[in-house]
mmCIF file of C-alpha atoms and ligand atoms in Angstrom:
data_model
loop_
_atom_site.group_PDB
_atom_site.id
_atom_site.type_symbol
_atom_site.label_atom_id
_atom_site.label_comp_id
_atom_site.label_asym_id
_atom_site.label_seq_id
_atom_site.Cartn_x
_atom_site.Cartn_y
_atom_site.Cartn_z
ATOM 1 C CA UNK A 1 -0.040 -22.753 -17.014
ATOM 2 C CA UNK A 2 -1.904 -20.546 -16.288
ATOM 3 C CA UNK A 3 -1.200 -16.889 -15.239
ATOM 4 C CA UNK A 4 -3.555 -14.791 -12.870
ATOM 5 C CA UNK A 5 -3.329 -11.326 -14.941
ATOM 6 C CA UNK A 6 -4.414 -8.293 -14.315
ATOM 7 C CA UNK A 7 -7.397 -7.044 -16.656
ATOM 8 C CA UNK A 8 -7.744 -3.532 -14.731
ATOM 9 C CA UNK A 9 -6.961 -1.327 -12.261
ATOM 10 C CA UNK A 10 -8.514 1.660 -10.876
ATOM 11 C CA UNK A 11 -7.795 3.795 -7.709
ATOM 12 C CA UNK A 12 -9.607 6.160 -5.241
ATOM 13 C CA UNK A 13 -8.857 9.556 -3.386
ATOM 14 C CA UNK A 14 -10.342 11.044 -1.114
ATOM 15 C CA UNK A 15 -11.025 14.967 -2.584
ATOM 16 C CA UNK A 16 -10.014 16.584 0.626
ATOM 17 C CA UNK A 17 -6.338 17.729 0.401
ATOM 18 C CA UNK A 18 -3.974 18.182 3.145
ATOM 19 C CA UNK A 19 -1.005 20.134 2.107
ATOM 20 C CA UNK A 20 1.888 20.789 4.694
ATOM 21 C CA UNK A 21 1.490 24.117 4.947
ATOM 22 C CA UNK A 22 -1.899 22.822 6.732
ATOM 23 C CA UNK A 23 -0.207 21.126 9.032
ATOM 24 C CA UNK A 24 2.324 24.141 9.895
ATOM 25 C CA UNK A 25 -0.918 25.913 11.219
ATOM 26 C CA UNK A 26 -1.621 22.719 13.196
ATOM 27 C CA UNK A 27 1.617 21.590 14.404
ATOM 28 C CA UNK A 28 5.200 22.378 14.619
ATOM 29 C CA UNK A 29 6.296 21.271 12.053
ATOM 30 C CA UNK A 30 7.266 23.544 8.672
ATOM 31 C CA UNK A 31 6.899 22.422 4.850
ATOM 32 C CA UNK A 32 10.717 22.330 4.355
ATOM 33 C CA UNK A 33 11.407 19.677 7.217
ATOM 34 C CA UNK A 34 8.283 17.301 5.906
ATOM 35 C CA UNK A 35 9.670 17.530 2.016
ATOM 36 C CA UNK A 36 13.306 17.072 3.099
ATOM 37 C CA UNK A 37 12.439 14.038 5.569
ATOM 38 C CA UNK A 38 10.652 11.757 3.611
ATOM 39 C CA UNK A 39 9.257 14.044 0.252
ATOM 40 C CA UNK A 40 6.066 14.373 1.005
ATOM 41 C CA UNK A 41 3.919 17.722 -0.147
ATOM 42 C CA UNK A 42 0.499 16.879 0.606
ATOM 43 C CA UNK A 43 -1.845 13.503 1.417
ATOM 44 C CA UNK A 44 -5.606 12.816 0.136
ATOM 45 C CA UNK A 45 -7.829 12.834 4.101
ATOM 46 C CA UNK A 46 -11.178 11.369 3.408
ATOM 47 C CA UNK A 47 -14.402 13.103 4.626
ATOM 48 C CA UNK A 48 -16.760 12.197 7.975
ATOM 49 C CA UNK A 49 -18.858 10.305 5.514
ATOM 50 C CA UNK A 50 -15.468 7.881 3.389
ATOM 51 C CA UNK A 51 -15.099 4.344 4.887
ATOM 52 C CA UNK A 52 -13.033 2.387 3.987
ATOM 53 C CA UNK A 53 -15.316 0.332 2.464
ATOM 54 C CA UNK A 54 -16.364 3.256 0.419
ATOM 55 C CA UNK A 55 -13.331 4.621 -1.258
ATOM 56 C CA UNK A 56 -12.658 0.554 -1.767
ATOM 57 C CA UNK A 57 -16.172 0.317 -3.542
ATOM 58 C CA UNK A 58 -14.888 3.594 -5.864
ATOM 59 C CA UNK A 59 -11.523 1.661 -6.616
ATOM 60 C CA UNK A 60 -13.420 -1.688 -7.719
ATOM 61 C CA UNK A 61 -16.151 0.037 -9.559
ATOM 62 C CA UNK A 62 -13.651 1.416 -11.340
ATOM 63 C CA UNK A 63 -11.407 -1.652 -11.609
ATOM 64 C CA UNK A 64 -14.317 -3.834 -12.817
ATOM 65 C CA UNK A 65 -15.504 -1.053 -15.105
ATOM 66 C CA UNK A 66 -11.247 -0.689 -16.931
ATOM 67 C CA UNK A 67 -11.486 -4.863 -17.177
ATOM 68 C CA UNK A 68 -14.661 -4.604 -18.459
ATOM 69 C CA UNK A 69 -16.223 -7.504 -15.744
ATOM 70 C CA UNK A 70 -19.391 -7.260 -14.386
ATOM 71 C CA UNK A 71 -20.895 -8.672 -11.128
ATOM 72 C CA UNK A 72 -21.480 -11.684 -11.520
ATOM 73 C CA UNK A 73 -18.031 -12.585 -13.122
ATOM 74 C CA UNK A 74 -15.969 -11.410 -9.869
ATOM 75 C CA UNK A 75 -15.438 -15.046 -7.878
ATOM 76 C CA UNK A 76 -12.995 -13.476 -5.141
ATOM 77 C CA UNK A 77 -12.394 -10.888 -3.351
ATOM 78 C CA UNK A 78 -9.306 -9.978 -0.751
ATOM 79 C CA UNK A 79 -8.770 -6.731 0.847
ATOM 80 C CA UNK A 80 -5.747 -5.699 2.165
ATOM 81 C CA UNK A 81 -6.361 -2.604 5.251
ATOM 82 C CA UNK A 82 -5.505 -2.297 8.266
ATOM 83 C CA UNK A 83 -8.068 0.159 8.730
ATOM 84 C CA UNK A 84 -11.435 -1.464 8.311
ATOM 85 C CA UNK A 85 -14.406 -0.157 8.761
ATOM 86 C CA UNK A 86 -15.822 -2.358 11.402
ATOM 87 C CA UNK A 87 -14.984 -5.461 13.515
ATOM 88 C CA UNK A 88 -16.862 -7.785 11.976
ATOM 89 C CA UNK A 89 -17.937 -8.236 9.746
ATOM 90 C CA UNK A 90 -14.774 -8.007 6.952
ATOM 91 C CA UNK A 91 -14.560 -4.954 4.841
ATOM 92 C CA UNK A 92 -14.560 -7.275 1.955
ATOM 93 C CA UNK A 93 -18.158 -9.238 2.696
ATOM 94 C CA UNK A 94 -19.185 -5.163 3.135
ATOM 95 C CA UNK A 95 -17.950 -4.391 -0.957
ATOM 96 C CA UNK A 96 -19.335 -7.593 -1.811
ATOM 97 C CA UNK A 97 -22.830 -6.525 -0.938
ATOM 98 C CA UNK A 98 -22.311 -2.932 -2.219
ATOM 99 C CA UNK A 99 -21.180 -3.959 -6.180
ATOM 100 C CA UNK A 100 -24.291 -7.190 -5.442
ATOM 101 C CA UNK A 101 -22.096 -9.576 -6.281
ATOM 102 C CA UNK A 102 -23.337 -13.473 -4.741
ATOM 103 C CA UNK A 103 -21.633 -15.973 -2.641
ATOM 104 C CA UNK A 104 -17.873 -16.164 -3.323
ATOM 105 C CA UNK A 105 -15.161 -15.852 -1.044
ATOM 106 C CA UNK A 106 -14.405 -12.485 0.089
ATOM 107 C CA UNK A 107 -12.392 -11.363 3.212
ATOM 108 C CA UNK A 108 -9.727 -9.170 4.988
ATOM 109 C CA UNK A 109 -5.828 -9.397 4.948
ATOM 110 C CA UNK A 110 -4.531 -7.764 8.049
ATOM 111 C CA UNK A 111 -0.484 -6.680 6.944
ATOM 112 C CA UNK A 112 -0.230 -3.482 7.165
ATOM 113 C CA UNK A 113 1.647 -1.507 4.601
ATOM 114 C CA UNK A 114 1.855 -5.376 3.275
ATOM 115 C CA UNK A 115 -1.706 -5.767 2.646
ATOM 116 C CA UNK A 116 -2.196 -5.350 -0.762
ATOM 117 C CA UNK A 117 0.838 -7.561 -1.748
ATOM 118 C CA UNK A 118 -0.298 -10.158 0.570
ATOM 119 C CA UNK A 119 -4.145 -10.300 -0.810
ATOM 120 C CA UNK A 120 -2.070 -9.943 -4.152
ATOM 121 C CA UNK A 121 -0.012 -13.188 -3.197
ATOM 122 C CA UNK A 122 -2.855 -15.268 -2.143
ATOM 123 C CA UNK A 123 -5.291 -14.761 -4.364
ATOM 124 C CA UNK A 124 -2.325 -15.410 -7.605
ATOM 125 C CA UNK A 125 -2.484 -19.176 -5.834
ATOM 126 C CA UNK A 126 -6.356 -19.422 -5.756
ATOM 127 C CA UNK A 127 -6.529 -18.655 -9.226
ATOM 128 C CA UNK A 128 -3.281 -20.406 -10.325
ATOM 129 C CA UNK A 129 -4.758 -23.767 -8.507
ATOM 130 C CA UNK A 130 -8.389 -23.191 -10.386
ATOM 131 C CA UNK A 131 -10.200 -21.756 -7.345
ATOM 132 C CA UNK A 132 -10.850 -18.993 -8.646
ATOM 133 C CA UNK A 133 -10.926 -17.126 -11.814
ATOM 134 C CA UNK A 134 -12.329 -13.335 -11.710
ATOM 135 C CA UNK A 135 -10.659 -11.903 -8.104
ATOM 136 C CA UNK A 136 -10.526 -8.482 -7.498
ATOM 137 C CA UNK A 137 -7.691 -7.961 -4.655
ATOM 138 C CA UNK A 138 -8.161 -4.398 -2.610
ATOM 139 C CA UNK A 139 -5.791 -1.844 -0.882
ATOM 140 C CA UNK A 140 -8.244 0.338 0.906
ATOM 141 C CA UNK A 141 -6.935 2.861 4.015
ATOM 142 C CA UNK A 142 -8.125 5.532 6.282
ATOM 143 C CA UNK A 143 -5.088 6.441 7.896
ATOM 144 C CA UNK A 144 -6.380 9.163 8.933
ATOM 145 C CA UNK A 145 -8.759 7.153 11.588
ATOM 146 C CA UNK A 146 -6.115 6.356 13.504
ATOM 147 C CA UNK A 147 -3.535 8.788 13.519
ATOM 148 C CA UNK A 148 -2.845 11.311 16.090
ATOM 149 C CA UNK A 149 -2.906 15.316 14.674
ATOM 150 C CA UNK A 150 -1.206 15.771 18.051
ATOM 151 C CA UNK A 151 2.227 14.003 17.416
ATOM 152 C CA UNK A 152 4.352 15.895 14.215
ATOM 153 C CA UNK A 153 6.004 12.415 14.572
ATOM 154 C CA UNK A 154 4.112 10.582 12.519
ATOM 155 C CA UNK A 155 0.388 13.132 11.296
ATOM 156 C CA UNK A 156 2.739 13.933 8.877
ATOM 157 C CA UNK A 157 3.659 11.205 7.496
ATOM 158 C CA UNK A 158 0.244 9.131 6.437
ATOM 159 C CA UNK A 159 -2.637 9.754 3.861
ATOM 160 C CA UNK A 160 -6.039 8.267 3.578
ATOM 161 C CA UNK A 161 -7.063 6.644 -0.641
ATOM 162 C CA UNK A 162 -7.798 2.960 -1.981
ATOM 163 C CA UNK A 163 -6.512 0.950 -5.542
ATOM 164 C CA UNK A 164 -7.875 -2.350 -6.786
ATOM 165 C CA UNK A 165 -6.287 -4.446 -9.498
ATOM 166 C CA UNK A 166 -8.894 -7.270 -11.622
ATOM 167 C CA UNK A 167 -6.841 -10.017 -11.613
ATOM 168 C CA UNK A 168 -8.107 -12.583 -13.949
ATOM 169 C CA UNK A 169 -6.958 -16.238 -15.361
ATOM 170 C CA UNK A 170 -4.728 -16.377 -18.151
ATOM 171 C CA UNK A 171 -3.129 -18.317 -20.604
ATOM 172 C CA UNK A 172 -0.588 -15.052 -21.083
ATOM 173 C CA UNK A 173 2.002 -13.970 -18.696
ATOM 174 C CA UNK A 174 0.814 -12.558 -15.944
ATOM 175 C CA UNK A 175 1.840 -13.062 -12.317
ATOM 176 C CA UNK A 176 5.250 -14.392 -12.700
ATOM 177 C CA UNK A 177 6.294 -14.852 -8.438
ATOM 178 C CA UNK A 178 5.716 -13.588 -5.060
ATOM 179 C CA UNK A 179 6.774 -13.853 -2.135
ATOM 180 C CA UNK A 180 5.479 -12.879 1.638
ATOM 181 C CA UNK A 181 7.169 -12.535 4.768
ATOM 182 C CA UNK A 182 6.845 -11.334 8.733
ATOM 183 C CA UNK A 183 8.917 -11.301 11.763
ATOM 184 C CA UNK A 184 6.825 -10.304 14.740
ATOM 185 C CA UNK A 185 9.571 -9.874 16.743
ATOM 186 C CA UNK A 186 9.681 -5.567 15.955
ATOM 187 C CA UNK A 187 5.967 -5.228 17.378
ATOM 188 C CA UNK A 188 6.740 -2.503 18.966
ATOM 189 C CA UNK A 189 9.035 -0.589 16.421
ATOM 190 C CA UNK A 190 4.935 0.028 14.513
ATOM 191 C CA UNK A 191 1.971 -0.222 16.140
ATOM 192 C CA UNK A 192 -1.245 0.577 17.299
ATOM 193 C CA UNK A 193 -0.988 -0.248 20.607
ATOM 194 C CA UNK A 194 -4.658 -1.056 21.585
ATOM 195 C CA UNK A 195 -7.503 -3.148 20.024
ATOM 196 C CA UNK A 196 -10.693 -5.335 21.576
ATOM 197 C CA UNK A 197 -8.783 -7.540 23.338
ATOM 198 C CA UNK A 198 -6.073 -5.957 24.881
ATOM 199 C CA UNK A 199 -8.870 -3.092 26.022
ATOM 200 C CA UNK A 200 -7.680 0.584 24.832
ATOM 201 C CA UNK A 201 -7.506 1.873 28.727
ATOM 202 C CA UNK A 202 -3.198 2.187 27.924
ATOM 203 C CA UNK A 203 -4.072 4.854 25.765
ATOM 204 C CA UNK A 204 -4.075 8.579 25.822
ATOM 205 C CA UNK A 205 -7.193 9.649 25.113
ATOM 206 C CA UNK A 206 -8.933 5.918 24.823
ATOM 207 C CA UNK A 207 -8.586 6.509 21.005
ATOM 208 C CA UNK A 208 -6.444 4.172 18.746
ATOM 209 C CA UNK A 209 -3.308 5.870 17.038
ATOM 210 C CA UNK A 210 -0.547 4.977 15.498
ATOM 211 C CA UNK A 211 3.014 4.970 17.111
ATOM 212 C CA UNK A 212 6.492 4.297 15.739
ATOM 213 C CA UNK A 213 9.840 4.073 15.880
ATOM 214 C CA UNK A 214 10.016 6.327 13.039
ATOM 215 C CA UNK A 215 14.124 6.113 12.801
ATOM 216 C CA UNK A 216 14.422 2.434 13.892
ATOM 217 C CA UNK A 217 11.377 1.689 11.478
ATOM 218 C CA UNK A 218 13.123 3.840 8.618
ATOM 219 C CA UNK A 219 16.787 1.461 9.322
ATOM 220 C CA UNK A 220 14.857 -2.363 9.306
ATOM 221 C CA UNK A 221 12.723 -0.865 5.982
ATOM 222 C CA UNK A 222 16.015 0.161 4.295
ATOM 223 C CA UNK A 223 18.028 -3.358 5.417
ATOM 224 C CA UNK A 224 14.477 -5.107 4.668
ATOM 225 C CA UNK A 225 14.416 -3.687 0.647
ATOM 226 C CA UNK A 226 18.134 -5.208 0.499
ATOM 227 C CA UNK A 227 16.542 -9.137 0.931
ATOM 228 C CA UNK A 228 13.497 -8.297 -0.995
ATOM 229 C CA UNK A 229 16.403 -7.366 -3.813
ATOM 230 C CA UNK A 230 18.670 -10.630 -3.572
ATOM 231 C CA UNK A 231 15.907 -12.200 -3.058
ATOM 232 C CA UNK A 232 13.909 -10.970 -6.413
ATOM 233 C CA UNK A 233 17.375 -10.961 -8.124
ATOM 234 C CA UNK A 234 17.696 -14.400 -8.015
ATOM 235 C CA UNK A 235 14.029 -15.485 -9.191
ATOM 236 C CA UNK A 236 15.004 -13.899 -12.308
ATOM 237 C CA UNK A 237 18.196 -15.187 -12.337
ATOM 238 C CA UNK A 238 20.198 -11.760 -11.646
ATOM 239 C CA UNK A 239 18.885 -10.035 -14.855
ATOM 240 C CA UNK A 240 17.970 -7.085 -13.052
ATOM 241 C CA UNK A 241 17.283 -5.287 -16.357
ATOM 242 C CA UNK A 242 14.349 -7.148 -17.799
ATOM 243 C CA UNK A 243 12.503 -5.746 -14.655
ATOM 244 C CA UNK A 244 10.498 -2.288 -16.560
ATOM 245 C CA UNK A 245 9.766 -0.438 -13.387
ATOM 246 C CA UNK A 246 9.396 -0.558 -10.143
ATOM 247 C CA UNK A 247 6.546 -0.169 -8.024
ATOM 248 C CA UNK A 248 7.565 0.695 -4.177
ATOM 249 C CA UNK A 249 5.418 0.991 -1.540
ATOM 250 C CA UNK A 250 5.912 4.488 -0.958
ATOM 251 C CA UNK A 251 6.262 5.210 2.827
ATOM 252 C CA UNK A 252 9.135 8.130 1.880
ATOM 253 C CA UNK A 253 11.101 9.262 -0.405
ATOM 254 C CA UNK A 254 14.580 8.563 0.855
ATOM 255 C CA UNK A 255 13.295 5.025 1.884
ATOM 256 C CA UNK A 256 12.534 4.554 -2.150
ATOM 257 C CA UNK A 257 16.181 5.926 -3.675
ATOM 258 C CA UNK A 258 17.625 3.614 -1.094
ATOM 259 C CA UNK A 259 15.347 0.450 -2.620
ATOM 260 C CA UNK A 260 16.105 1.381 -5.705
ATOM 261 C CA UNK A 261 19.679 1.986 -5.788
ATOM 262 C CA UNK A 262 19.818 -1.572 -3.717
ATOM 263 C CA UNK A 263 17.989 -3.271 -6.841
ATOM 264 C CA UNK A 264 20.179 -1.543 -9.445
ATOM 265 C CA UNK A 265 16.748 0.854 -10.494
ATOM 266 C CA UNK A 266 17.623 4.184 -12.374
ATOM 267 C CA UNK A 267 14.634 7.099 -10.470
ATOM 268 C CA UNK A 268 13.562 7.507 -14.066
ATOM 269 C CA UNK A 269 11.888 3.637 -13.677
ATOM 270 C CA UNK A 270 10.726 4.187 -10.201
ATOM 271 C CA UNK A 271 7.255 4.696 -9.652
ATOM 272 C CA UNK A 272 7.007 7.374 -6.993
ATOM 273 C CA UNK A 273 3.780 9.144 -5.973
ATOM 274 C CA UNK A 274 4.575 9.626 -1.731
ATOM 275 C CA UNK A 275 4.826 13.231 -2.312
ATOM 276 C CA UNK A 276 1.013 13.362 -3.240
ATOM 277 C CA UNK A 277 -0.497 10.709 -1.451
ATOM 278 C CA UNK A 278 1.476 9.912 2.111
ATOM 279 C CA UNK A 279 1.949 7.371 2.762
ATOM 280 C CA UNK A 280 -1.153 5.060 2.493
ATOM 281 C CA UNK A 281 -0.826 1.852 3.986
ATOM 282 C CA UNK A 282 -1.508 -1.673 1.339
ATOM 283 C CA UNK A 283 -3.178 1.616 -0.891
ATOM 284 C CA UNK A 284 -0.047 2.861 -2.057
ATOM 285 C CA UNK A 285 1.028 0.616 -4.431
ATOM 286 C CA UNK A 286 -2.252 -0.259 -6.281
ATOM 287 C CA UNK A 287 -2.481 3.593 -6.423
ATOM 288 C CA UNK A 288 1.284 4.279 -7.689
ATOM 289 C CA UNK A 289 0.088 1.758 -9.974
ATOM 290 C CA UNK A 290 -2.824 2.898 -11.247
ATOM 291 C CA UNK A 291 -1.664 6.518 -11.511
ATOM 292 C CA UNK A 292 1.321 5.444 -13.669
ATOM 293 C CA UNK A 293 -1.015 3.491 -15.746
ATOM 294 C CA UNK A 294 -3.382 6.468 -16.782
ATOM 295 C CA UNK A 295 -0.036 8.334 -17.336
ATOM 296 C CA UNK A 296 0.755 6.242 -20.197
ATOM 297 C CA UNK A 297 4.351 5.437 -18.284
ATOM 298 C CA UNK A 298 3.438 1.343 -18.181
ATOM 299 C CA UNK A 299 2.454 -0.079 -21.193
ATOM 300 C CA UNK A 300 0.966 -3.813 -21.583
ATOM 301 C CA UNK A 301 4.123 -5.582 -21.766
ATOM 302 C CA UNK A 302 6.470 -4.421 -19.096
ATOM 303 C CA UNK A 303 7.281 -6.332 -16.117
ATOM 304 C CA UNK A 304 7.193 -4.498 -13.082
ATOM 305 C CA UNK A 305 8.273 -5.278 -9.064
ATOM 306 C CA UNK A 306 6.504 -4.510 -6.827
ATOM 307 C CA UNK A 307 7.759 -4.067 -2.397
ATOM 308 C CA UNK A 308 6.156 -3.602 0.408
ATOM 309 C CA UNK A 309 7.318 -3.436 3.740
ATOM 310 C CA UNK A 310 4.950 -2.671 6.962
ATOM 311 C CA UNK A 311 4.142 -2.791 10.620
ATOM 312 C CA UNK A 312 4.494 -6.676 11.554
ATOM 313 C CA UNK A 313 7.195 -6.369 10.466
ATOM 314 C CA UNK A 314 5.712 -7.992 7.498
ATOM 315 C CA UNK A 315 7.245 -7.698 3.793
ATOM 316 C CA UNK A 316 6.821 -8.909 0.204
ATOM 317 C CA UNK A 317 7.221 -8.582 -3.777
ATOM 318 C CA UNK A 318 5.214 -9.733 -6.695
ATOM 319 C CA UNK A 319 7.065 -9.648 -9.906
ATOM 320 C CA UNK A 320 4.424 -8.957 -12.849
ATOM 321 C CA UNK A 321 3.860 -8.855 -16.182
ATOM 322 C CA UNK A 322 1.638 -6.507 -17.338
HETATM 323 O O1 UT7 B 1 4.930 2.321 5.520
HETATM 324 C C1 UT7 B 1 6.387 1.773 6.100
HETATM 325 C C2 UT7 B 1 6.431 2.411 7.875
HETATM 326 N N1 UT7 B 1 7.209 3.218 8.269
HETATM 327 C C3 UT7 B 1 8.040 4.017 7.177
HETATM 328 O O2 UT7 B 1 8.406 2.922 6.644
HETATM 329 C C4 UT7 B 1 8.822 5.944 8.151
HETATM 330 C C5 UT7 B 1 9.952 5.202 8.561
HETATM 331 N N2 UT7 B 1 10.651 6.302 8.986
HETATM 332 C C6 UT7 B 1 11.131 7.673 8.624
HETATM 333 O O3 UT7 B 1 10.561 8.082 6.539
HETATM 334 C C7 UT7 B 1 11.463 7.897 9.387
HETATM 335 O O4 UT7 B 1 12.184 8.103 9.826
HETATM 336 C C8 UT7 B 1 10.802 9.528 9.413
HETATM 337 C C9 UT7 B 1 10.132 10.661 7.980
HETATM 338 C C10 UT7 B 1 9.634 9.238 10.389
HETATM 339 C C11 UT7 B 1 11.709 10.425 10.931
HETATM 340 O O5 UT7 B 1 13.012 11.012 10.180
HETATM 341 P P1 UT7 B 1 14.286 11.223 10.361
HETATM 342 O O6 UT7 B 1 15.338 11.205 9.798
HETATM 343 O O7 UT7 B 1 14.575 9.921 10.609
HETATM 344 O O8 UT7 B 1 14.088 12.352 12.169
HETATM 345 P P2 UT7 B 1 14.325 11.592 13.491
HETATM 346 O O9 UT7 B 1 12.784 10.554 13.406
HETATM 347 O O10 UT7 B 1 15.070 11.361 13.753
HETATM 348 O O11 UT7 B 1 13.492 13.151 13.862
HETATM 349 C C12 UT7 B 1 15.129 13.668 13.970
HETATM 350 C C13 UT7 B 1 14.138 15.472 14.524
HETATM 351 C C14 UT7 B 1 13.371 15.247 15.532
HETATM 352 O O12 UT7 B 1 14.719 16.206 16.281
HETATM 353 P P3 UT7 B 1 15.792 16.428 17.471
HETATM 354 O O13 UT7 B 1 15.654 14.848 18.109
HETATM 355 O O14 UT7 B 1 16.947 16.123 16.972
HETATM 356 O O15 UT7 B 1 15.857 17.320 17.819
HETATM 357 C C15 UT7 B 1 12.884 15.190 15.101
HETATM 358 O O16 UT7 B 1 11.821 15.414 17.130
HETATM 359 O O17 UT7 B 1 13.642 16.236 13.704
HETATM 360 C C16 UT7 B 1 12.554 16.055 14.605
HETATM 361 N N3 UT7 B 1 10.857 16.172 14.006
HETATM 362 C C17 UT7 B 1 10.163 16.512 13.716
HETATM 363 N N4 UT7 B 1 10.403 18.404 12.814
HETATM 364 C C18 UT7 B 1 9.556 18.322 12.868
HETATM 365 C C19 UT7 B 1 10.145 14.501 14.171
HETATM 366 N N5 UT7 B 1 9.032 15.014 13.098
HETATM 367 C C20 UT7 B 1 9.029 16.214 13.136
HETATM 368 C C21 UT7 B 1 7.716 17.183 12.060
HETATM 369 N N6 UT7 B 1 8.495 18.501 11.704
HETATM 370 N N7 UT7 B 1 7.315 16.074 11.346
#
């Protein structure tokens, strides 16, 4: 049986850091409110010259070095992003060119905060069916570009960053299961309500900004993590103890804690980076994974569970032998 195995991981965070204290100077908020309601302390923000493609490229180069693969080995590139550089071509194609990779399929997946899990699910299917042998799965976001810095309800929540895994075909166990879902019913609860086709006139400034009903999204996120927990447990035939590490999407520490409780995972086995990175949407899981691998918590042979929830609504999970 062929598995898709994580052969390498890399991530990249922009140098500029914006703390809660910095935000206090920009809007009517407080470090205390942000930490209590979200767990966030700071976030990284891109400079004018950085883009989703440039930070995604940096993460990909680090993951390729970690996996000891070169451009000639790569035969699939998928980027999960809600903040692509251009309408087209895909950010994946821009990264492909900068890496010097030739000819392989390269495309973006738009599933908001679930983008990395969607991309991982698709790459897993390619590898298992023989369509690819070495894939780059990237989550990269520049959410600061669609943040309304005058809206305290959303501006405090998001950050920029990128993470990448190299998936390789292997006889050894790798990705054990994936699930992806969507329910378009809740489009208006979390969205950027403008774009190329519907136009930009209905926005206040002619710019694209995230709008969210935070409370309603919070409730759906917690309910959905419960569904994800049940689905994953069914896969594992109820043995949640087999999971060494839970690596969830990093939106809010209270959502992460509720999700861990639903799963029956003690917090010592949960990777949380939301305090340092805030919500980086499609980048949050590979960023958290890379941090926990680098600091020695996650080791080869550990069983990991990823879970994400985001605009759409979209959600998904993966159980992976690292
Ligand atoms: O990635 C997946 C998608 N995103 C999420 O999962 C995020 C989901 N939502 C959340 O994380 C939470 O709903 C928030 C952190 C956004 C908000 O927390 P909350 O506990 O749901 O607060 P709330 O929206 O009910 O607001 C409570 C109060 C309000 O004041 P009043 O009406 O009670 O006087 C808000 O105006 O807090 C106020 N508030 C703030 N105060 C200080 C809202 N934002 C801020 C702020 N600073 N930044």
